[in-house]
Short mmCIF file of C-alpha atoms and ligand atoms in Angstrom, two decimals:
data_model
loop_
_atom_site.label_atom_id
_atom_site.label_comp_id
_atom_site.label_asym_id
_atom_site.label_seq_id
_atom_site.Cartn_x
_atom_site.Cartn_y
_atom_site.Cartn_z
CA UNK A 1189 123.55 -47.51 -172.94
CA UNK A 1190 122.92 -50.47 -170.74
CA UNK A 1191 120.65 -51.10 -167.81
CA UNK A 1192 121.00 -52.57 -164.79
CA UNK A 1193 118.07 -53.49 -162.73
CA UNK A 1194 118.01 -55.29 -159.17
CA UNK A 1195 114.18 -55.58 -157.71
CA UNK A 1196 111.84 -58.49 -156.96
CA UNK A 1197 111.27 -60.87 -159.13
CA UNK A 1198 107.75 -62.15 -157.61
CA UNK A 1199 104.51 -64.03 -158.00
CA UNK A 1200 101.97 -62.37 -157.69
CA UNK A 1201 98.24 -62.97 -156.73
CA UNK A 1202 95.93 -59.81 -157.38
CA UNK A 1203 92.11 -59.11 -156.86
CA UNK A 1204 90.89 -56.08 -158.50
CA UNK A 1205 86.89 -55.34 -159.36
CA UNK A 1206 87.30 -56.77 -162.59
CA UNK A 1207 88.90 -60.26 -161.84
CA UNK A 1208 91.77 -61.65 -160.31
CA UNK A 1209 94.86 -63.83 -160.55
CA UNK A 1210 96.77 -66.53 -158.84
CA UNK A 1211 100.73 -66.62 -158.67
CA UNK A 1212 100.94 -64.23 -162.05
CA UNK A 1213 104.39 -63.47 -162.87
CA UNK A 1214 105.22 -60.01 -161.70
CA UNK A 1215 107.96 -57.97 -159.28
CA UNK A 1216 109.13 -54.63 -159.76
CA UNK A 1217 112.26 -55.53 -161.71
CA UNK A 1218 110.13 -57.89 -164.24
CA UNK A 1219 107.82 -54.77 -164.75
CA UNK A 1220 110.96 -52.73 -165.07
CA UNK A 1221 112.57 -54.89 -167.27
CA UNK A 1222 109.83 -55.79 -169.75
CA UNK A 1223 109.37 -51.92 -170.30
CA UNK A 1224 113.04 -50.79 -170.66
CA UNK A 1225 113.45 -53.64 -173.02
CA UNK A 1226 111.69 -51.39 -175.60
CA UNK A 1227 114.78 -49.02 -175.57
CA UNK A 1228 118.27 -50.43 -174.79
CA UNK A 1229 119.78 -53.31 -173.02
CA UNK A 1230 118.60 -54.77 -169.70
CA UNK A 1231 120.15 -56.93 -167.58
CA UNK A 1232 118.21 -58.01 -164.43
CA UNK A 1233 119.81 -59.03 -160.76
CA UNK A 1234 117.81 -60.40 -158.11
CA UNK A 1235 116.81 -64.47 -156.77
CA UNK A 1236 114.24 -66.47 -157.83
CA UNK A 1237 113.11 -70.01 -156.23
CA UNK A 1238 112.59 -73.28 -156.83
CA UNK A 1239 109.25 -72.69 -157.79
CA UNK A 1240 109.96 -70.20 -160.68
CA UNK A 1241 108.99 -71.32 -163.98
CA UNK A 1242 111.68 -71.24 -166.47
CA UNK A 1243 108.38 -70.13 -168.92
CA UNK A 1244 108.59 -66.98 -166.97
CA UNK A 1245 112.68 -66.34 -167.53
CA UNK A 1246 111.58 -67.09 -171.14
CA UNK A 1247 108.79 -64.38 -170.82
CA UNK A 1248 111.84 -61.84 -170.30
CA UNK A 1249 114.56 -63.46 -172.81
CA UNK A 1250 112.02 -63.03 -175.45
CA UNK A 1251 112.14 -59.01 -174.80
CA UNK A 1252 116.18 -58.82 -175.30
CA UNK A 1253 116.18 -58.83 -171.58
CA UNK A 1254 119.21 -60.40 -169.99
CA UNK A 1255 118.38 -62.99 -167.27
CA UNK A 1256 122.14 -64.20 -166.29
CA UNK A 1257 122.14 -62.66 -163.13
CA UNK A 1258 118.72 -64.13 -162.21
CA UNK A 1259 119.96 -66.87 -159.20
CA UNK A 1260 118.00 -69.59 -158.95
CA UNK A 1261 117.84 -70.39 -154.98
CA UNK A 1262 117.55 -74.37 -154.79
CA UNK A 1263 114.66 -75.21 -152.05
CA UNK A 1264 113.97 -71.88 -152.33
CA UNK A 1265 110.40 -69.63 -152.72
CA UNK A 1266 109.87 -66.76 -155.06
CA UNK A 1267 108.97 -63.64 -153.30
CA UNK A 1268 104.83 -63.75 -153.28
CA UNK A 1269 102.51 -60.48 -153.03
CA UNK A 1270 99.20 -60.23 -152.55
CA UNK A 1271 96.84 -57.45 -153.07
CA UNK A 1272 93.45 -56.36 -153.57
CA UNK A 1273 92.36 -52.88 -154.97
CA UNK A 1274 88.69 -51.63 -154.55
CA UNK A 1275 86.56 -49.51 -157.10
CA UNK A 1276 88.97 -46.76 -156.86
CA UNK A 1277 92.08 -48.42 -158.73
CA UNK A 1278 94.33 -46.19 -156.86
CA UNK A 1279 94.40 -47.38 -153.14
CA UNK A 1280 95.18 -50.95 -152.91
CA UNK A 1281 95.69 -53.55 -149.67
CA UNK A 1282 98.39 -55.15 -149.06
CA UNK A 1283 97.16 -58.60 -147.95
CA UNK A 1284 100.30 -60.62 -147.68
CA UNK A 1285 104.09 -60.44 -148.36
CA UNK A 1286 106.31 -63.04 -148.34
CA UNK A 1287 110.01 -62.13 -148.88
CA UNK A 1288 111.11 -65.53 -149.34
CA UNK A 1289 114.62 -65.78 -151.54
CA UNK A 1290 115.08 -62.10 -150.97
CA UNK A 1291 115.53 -62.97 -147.23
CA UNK A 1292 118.94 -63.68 -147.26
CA UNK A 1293 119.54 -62.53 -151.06
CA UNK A 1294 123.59 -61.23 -151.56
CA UNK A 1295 123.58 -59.35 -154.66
CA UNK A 1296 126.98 -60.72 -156.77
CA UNK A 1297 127.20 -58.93 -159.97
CA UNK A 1298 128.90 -60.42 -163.30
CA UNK A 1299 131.13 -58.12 -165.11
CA UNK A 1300 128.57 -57.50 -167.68
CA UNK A 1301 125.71 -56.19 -164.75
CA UNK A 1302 128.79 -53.91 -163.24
CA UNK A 1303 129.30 -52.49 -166.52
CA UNK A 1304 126.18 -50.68 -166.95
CA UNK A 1305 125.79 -46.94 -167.08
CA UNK A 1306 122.59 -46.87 -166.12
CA UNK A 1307 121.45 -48.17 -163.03
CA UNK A 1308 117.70 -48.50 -161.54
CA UNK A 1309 117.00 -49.87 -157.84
CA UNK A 1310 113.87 -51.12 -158.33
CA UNK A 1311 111.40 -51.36 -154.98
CA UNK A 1312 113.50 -53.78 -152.67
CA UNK A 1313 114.82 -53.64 -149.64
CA UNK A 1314 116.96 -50.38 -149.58
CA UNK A 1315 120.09 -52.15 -147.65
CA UNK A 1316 119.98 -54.14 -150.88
CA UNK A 1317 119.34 -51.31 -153.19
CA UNK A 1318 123.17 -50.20 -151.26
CA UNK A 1319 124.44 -52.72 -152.16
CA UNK A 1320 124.17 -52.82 -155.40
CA UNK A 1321 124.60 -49.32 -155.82
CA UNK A 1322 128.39 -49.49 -154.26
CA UNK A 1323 129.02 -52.68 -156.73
CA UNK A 1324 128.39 -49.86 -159.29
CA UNK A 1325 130.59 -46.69 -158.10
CA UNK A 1326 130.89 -45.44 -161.73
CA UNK A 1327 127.31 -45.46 -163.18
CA UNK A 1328 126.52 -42.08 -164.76
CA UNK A 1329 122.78 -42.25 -163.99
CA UNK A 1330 121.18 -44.04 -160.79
CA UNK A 1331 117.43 -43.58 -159.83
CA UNK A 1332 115.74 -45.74 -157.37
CA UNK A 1333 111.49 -46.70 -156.64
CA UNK A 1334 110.93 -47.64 -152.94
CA UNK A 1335 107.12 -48.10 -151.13
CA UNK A 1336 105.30 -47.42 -147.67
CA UNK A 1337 106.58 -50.70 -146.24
CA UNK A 1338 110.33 -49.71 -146.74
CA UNK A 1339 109.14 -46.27 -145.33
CA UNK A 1340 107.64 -47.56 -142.29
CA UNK A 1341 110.46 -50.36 -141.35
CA UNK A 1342 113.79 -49.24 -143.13
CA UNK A 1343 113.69 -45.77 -142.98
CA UNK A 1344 117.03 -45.13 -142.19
CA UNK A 1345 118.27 -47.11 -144.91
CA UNK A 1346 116.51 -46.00 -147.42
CA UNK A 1347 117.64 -42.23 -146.81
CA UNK A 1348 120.80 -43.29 -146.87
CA UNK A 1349 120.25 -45.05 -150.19
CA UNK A 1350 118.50 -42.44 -151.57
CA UNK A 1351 120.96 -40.21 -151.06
CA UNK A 1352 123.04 -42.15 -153.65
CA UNK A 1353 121.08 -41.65 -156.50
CA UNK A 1354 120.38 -38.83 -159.60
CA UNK A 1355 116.83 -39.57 -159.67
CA UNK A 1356 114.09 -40.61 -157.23
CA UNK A 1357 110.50 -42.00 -158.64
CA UNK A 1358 108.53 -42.13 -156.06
CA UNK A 1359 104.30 -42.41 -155.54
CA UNK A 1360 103.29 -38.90 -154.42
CA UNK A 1361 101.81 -40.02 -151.01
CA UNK A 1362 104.92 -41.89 -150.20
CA UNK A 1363 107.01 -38.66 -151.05
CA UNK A 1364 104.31 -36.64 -149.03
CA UNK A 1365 105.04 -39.99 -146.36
CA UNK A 1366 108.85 -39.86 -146.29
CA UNK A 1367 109.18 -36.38 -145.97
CA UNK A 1368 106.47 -35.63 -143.15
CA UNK A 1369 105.73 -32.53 -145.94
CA UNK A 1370 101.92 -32.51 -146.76
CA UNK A 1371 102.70 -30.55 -149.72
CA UNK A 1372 104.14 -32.75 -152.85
CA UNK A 1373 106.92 -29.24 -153.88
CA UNK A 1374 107.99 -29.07 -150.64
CA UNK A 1375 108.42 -32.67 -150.17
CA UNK A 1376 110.16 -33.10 -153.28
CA UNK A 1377 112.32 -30.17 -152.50
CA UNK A 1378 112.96 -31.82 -149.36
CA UNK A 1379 114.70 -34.74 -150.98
CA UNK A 1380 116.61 -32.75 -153.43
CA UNK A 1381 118.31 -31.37 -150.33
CA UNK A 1382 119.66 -34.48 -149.25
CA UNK A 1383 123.13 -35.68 -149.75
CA UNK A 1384 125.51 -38.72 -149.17
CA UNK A 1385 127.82 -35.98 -147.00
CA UNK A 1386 127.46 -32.66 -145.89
CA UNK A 1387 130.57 -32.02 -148.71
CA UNK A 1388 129.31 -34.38 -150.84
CA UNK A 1389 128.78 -32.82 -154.36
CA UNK A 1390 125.93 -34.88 -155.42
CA UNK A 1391 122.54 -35.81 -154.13
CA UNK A 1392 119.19 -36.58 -156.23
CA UNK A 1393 118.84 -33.88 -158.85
CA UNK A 1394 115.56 -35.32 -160.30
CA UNK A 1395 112.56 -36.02 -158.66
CA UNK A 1396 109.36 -37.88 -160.27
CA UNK A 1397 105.77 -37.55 -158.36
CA UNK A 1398 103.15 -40.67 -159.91
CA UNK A 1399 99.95 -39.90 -159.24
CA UNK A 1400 98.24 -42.80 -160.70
CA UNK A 1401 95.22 -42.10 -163.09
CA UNK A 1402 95.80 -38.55 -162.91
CA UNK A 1403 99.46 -38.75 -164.49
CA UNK A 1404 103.11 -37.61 -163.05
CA UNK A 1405 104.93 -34.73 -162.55
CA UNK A 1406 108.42 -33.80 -162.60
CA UNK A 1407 110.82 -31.83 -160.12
CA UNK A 1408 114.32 -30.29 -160.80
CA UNK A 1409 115.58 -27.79 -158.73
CA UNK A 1410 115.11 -25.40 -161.63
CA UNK A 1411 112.19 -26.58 -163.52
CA UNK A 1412 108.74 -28.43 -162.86
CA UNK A 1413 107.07 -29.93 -165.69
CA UNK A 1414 103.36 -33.06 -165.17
CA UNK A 1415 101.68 -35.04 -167.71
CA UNK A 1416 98.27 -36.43 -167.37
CA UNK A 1417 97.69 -40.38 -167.94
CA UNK A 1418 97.03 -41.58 -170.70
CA UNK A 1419 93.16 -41.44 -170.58
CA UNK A 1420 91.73 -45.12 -170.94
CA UNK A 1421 87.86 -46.62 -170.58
CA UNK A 1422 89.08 -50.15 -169.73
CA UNK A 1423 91.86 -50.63 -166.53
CA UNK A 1424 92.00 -53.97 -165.51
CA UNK A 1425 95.01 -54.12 -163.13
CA UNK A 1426 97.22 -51.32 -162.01
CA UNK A 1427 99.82 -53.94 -160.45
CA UNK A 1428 102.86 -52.85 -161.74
CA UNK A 1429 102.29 -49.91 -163.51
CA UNK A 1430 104.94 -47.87 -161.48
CA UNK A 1431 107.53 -50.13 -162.41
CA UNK A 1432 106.32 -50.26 -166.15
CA UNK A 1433 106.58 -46.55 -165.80
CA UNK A 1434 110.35 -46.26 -164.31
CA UNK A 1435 111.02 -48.74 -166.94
CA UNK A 1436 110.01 -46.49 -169.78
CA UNK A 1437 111.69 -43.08 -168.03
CA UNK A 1438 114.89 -44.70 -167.57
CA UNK A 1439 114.63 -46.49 -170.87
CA UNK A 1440 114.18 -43.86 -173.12
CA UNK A 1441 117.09 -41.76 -170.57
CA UNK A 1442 119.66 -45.13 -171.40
CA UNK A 1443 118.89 -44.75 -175.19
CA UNK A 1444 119.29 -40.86 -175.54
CA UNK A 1445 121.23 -39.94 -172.81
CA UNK A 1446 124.42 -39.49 -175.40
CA UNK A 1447 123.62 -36.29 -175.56
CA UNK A 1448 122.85 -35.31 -172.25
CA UNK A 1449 120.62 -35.17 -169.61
CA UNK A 1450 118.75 -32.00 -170.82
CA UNK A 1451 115.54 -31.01 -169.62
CA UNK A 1452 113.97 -31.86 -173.12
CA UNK A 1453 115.08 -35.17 -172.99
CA UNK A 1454 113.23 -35.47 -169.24
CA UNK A 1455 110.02 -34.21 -170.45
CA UNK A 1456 110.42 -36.92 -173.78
CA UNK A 1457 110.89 -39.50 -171.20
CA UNK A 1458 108.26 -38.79 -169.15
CA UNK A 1459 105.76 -38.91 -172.09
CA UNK A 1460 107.27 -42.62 -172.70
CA UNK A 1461 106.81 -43.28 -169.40
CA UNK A 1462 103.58 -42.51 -169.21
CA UNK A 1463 102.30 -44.50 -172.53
CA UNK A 1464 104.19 -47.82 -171.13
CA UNK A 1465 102.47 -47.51 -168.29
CA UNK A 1466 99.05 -46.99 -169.74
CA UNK A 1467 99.39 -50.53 -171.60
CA UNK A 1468 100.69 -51.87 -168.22
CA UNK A 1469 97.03 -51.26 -166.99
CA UNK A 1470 95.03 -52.63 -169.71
CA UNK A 1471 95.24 -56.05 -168.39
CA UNK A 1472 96.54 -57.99 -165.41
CA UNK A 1473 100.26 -57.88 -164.54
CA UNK A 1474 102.43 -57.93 -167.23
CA UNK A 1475 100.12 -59.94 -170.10
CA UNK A 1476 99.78 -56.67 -172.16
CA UNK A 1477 103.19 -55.43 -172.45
CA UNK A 1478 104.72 -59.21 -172.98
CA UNK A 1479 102.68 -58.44 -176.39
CA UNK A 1480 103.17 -55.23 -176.82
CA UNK A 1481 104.75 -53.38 -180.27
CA UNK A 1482 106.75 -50.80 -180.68
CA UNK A 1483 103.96 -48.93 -183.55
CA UNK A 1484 101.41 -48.92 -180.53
CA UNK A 1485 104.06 -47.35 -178.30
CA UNK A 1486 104.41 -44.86 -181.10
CA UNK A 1487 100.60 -44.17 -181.79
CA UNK A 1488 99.76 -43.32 -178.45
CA UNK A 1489 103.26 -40.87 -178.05
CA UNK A 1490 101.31 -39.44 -180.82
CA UNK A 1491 97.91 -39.00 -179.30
CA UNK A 1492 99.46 -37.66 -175.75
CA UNK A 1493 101.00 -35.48 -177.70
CA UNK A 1494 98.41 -33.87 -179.86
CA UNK A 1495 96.42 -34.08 -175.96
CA UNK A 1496 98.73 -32.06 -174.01
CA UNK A 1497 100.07 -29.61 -176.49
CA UNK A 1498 98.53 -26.25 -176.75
CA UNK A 1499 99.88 -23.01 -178.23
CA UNK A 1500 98.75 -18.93 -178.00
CA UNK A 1501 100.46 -16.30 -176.19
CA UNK A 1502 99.27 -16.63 -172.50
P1 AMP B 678 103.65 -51.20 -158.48
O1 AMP B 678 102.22 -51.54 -158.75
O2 AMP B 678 104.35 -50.60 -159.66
O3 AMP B 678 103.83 -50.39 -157.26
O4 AMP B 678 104.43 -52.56 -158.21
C1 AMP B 678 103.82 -53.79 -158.00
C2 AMP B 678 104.86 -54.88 -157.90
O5 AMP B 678 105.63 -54.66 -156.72
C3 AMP B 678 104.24 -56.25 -157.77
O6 AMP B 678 104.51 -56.98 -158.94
C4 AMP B 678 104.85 -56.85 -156.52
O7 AMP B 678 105.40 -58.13 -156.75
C5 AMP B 678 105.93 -55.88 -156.10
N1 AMP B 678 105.96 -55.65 -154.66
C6 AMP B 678 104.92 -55.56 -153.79
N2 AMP B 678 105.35 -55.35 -152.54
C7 AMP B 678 106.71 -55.30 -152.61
C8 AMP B 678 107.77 -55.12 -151.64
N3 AMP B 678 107.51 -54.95 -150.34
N4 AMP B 678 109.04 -55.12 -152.08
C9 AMP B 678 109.31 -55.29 -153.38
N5 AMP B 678 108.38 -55.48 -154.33
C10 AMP B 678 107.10 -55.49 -153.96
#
């Protein structure tokens, strides 16, 4: 089943202990895309600027991924982020953002993007994560990735949006953040609570908690279920590794989902999360998985398998 994915589409420049980058091709909905592109059909929504090299649309058309609704804004600049992460690859600063195209970015969807049954609002501005929600009433499966900034300066919006979707995939501080609930159930709970209406029949039904190098968990109302990450020696560049995760869980969710959203077919697509994302890491923003194949996605489903299983009577 097709995806739909609006997010930024950025440069980014990144400093981590173990090198750094100018201006690397990156943004939440390239991360997205490039992952989900393993599974189904992607087509991505969001601007780009003058300054956007058409080697870097290429970068996605070469993954399947569908690049139509990219608008190219003439005069204007690609959103930029810049960031620096210290020994412990898990915090990072935030040294600059620059919104640039995104500023006064109206989302206008071509049949084909409306079409989609899945939908994923990718870290954005929420009021444009609305938007492009509403311009697809009818999608049978909606999650959504926000961050502390959109926290801290939209809040309001971004309930609202949240409210909206099936599935919320959230960093477990900024869950622990949104909710003003210290503890990562009770926060999740919190946000399974919420609704579009107070006779509103649906609300977020499926919560995800990353935790960076120590994995991600799950949250239904009925069930809870974590993984660990994918243990590696070598991470070069966490940039992007949430979206390369959401990319994989809604992936493998687009290409099974036939047969319904069970709580097998969760736990599956949390494991393929969770092996995108480990490649995402290897090296700096999205140079691994642009050569990535689908046998080494396979091998290391494999390995976290044979990792996490265990068997006995308790
Ligand atoms: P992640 O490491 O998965 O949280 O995502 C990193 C990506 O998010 C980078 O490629 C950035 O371009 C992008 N990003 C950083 N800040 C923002 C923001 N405020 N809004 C949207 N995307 C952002």
């Amino acid at each position: 089943m097709p995806i739909t994915v609006v997010g930024s589409i950025a440069y980014d420049s990144v400093k981590t202990p173990f090198g750094e980058r100018e201006r690397m091709l990156g943004g939440a909905a390239v991360h997205f895309a490039l992952a989900a592109s393993f599974f189904d059909e992607v087509h991505v929504v969001g601007p780009v600027g003058a300054d956007f090299a058409e080697q870097d649309l290429e970068a996605m058309r070469k993954r399947g991924v569908d690049v139509s609704d990219v608008e190219r804004v003439a005069g204007g600049s690609t959103f930029f982020w810049r960031g620096e992460y210290g020994w412990d690859l898990n915090t990072r600063e935030t040294l600059e953002t620059r919104l640039g195209v995104f500023e006064e970015f109206k989302p206008k969807l071509s049949e084909r993007s409306r079409a989609s049954e899945l939908l994923f609002l990718a870290n954005i501005q929420p009021d444009l994560q609305r938007e492009v929600r509403a311009q697809l009433p009818h999608a049978r499966f909606v999650a959504l990735d926000s961050m502390n900034l959109w926290i801290e300066i939209a809040r309001d919006s971004l309930l609202r949006a949240i409210a909206e979707v099936d599935c919320v995939v959230l960093n477990d501080a900024e869950l622990r953040q949104l909710t003003g609930k210290p503890n990562l159930l009770s926060a999740a709970r919190e946000v399974l609570s919420w609704k579009p209406s107070e006779t509103a029949l649906r609300g977020p039904s499926v919560i995800v908690a990353k935790q960076g190098e120590y994995g991600a968990s799950l949250i239904t109302r009925e069930r809870f279920f974590a993984l660990p990450a994918y243990p590696l020696e070598t991470v070069i560049d966490p940039t992007g590794a949430g979206d390369t995760f959401a990319g994989g869980l809604v992936g493998y969710i687009a290409a099974n989902r036939a047969r319904g959203l069970s709580d097998e077919l969760l736990r599956r697509a949390m494991a393929h999360a969770t092996v995108l994302a480990s490649f995402n890491v290897e090296e700096f923003g999205t140079e691994r998985v642009q050569r990535l194949a689908r046998e080494e996605i396979v091998a290391r489903l494999r390995e976290l398998r044979a990792m996490t299983h265990f068997s006995g009577a308790p």
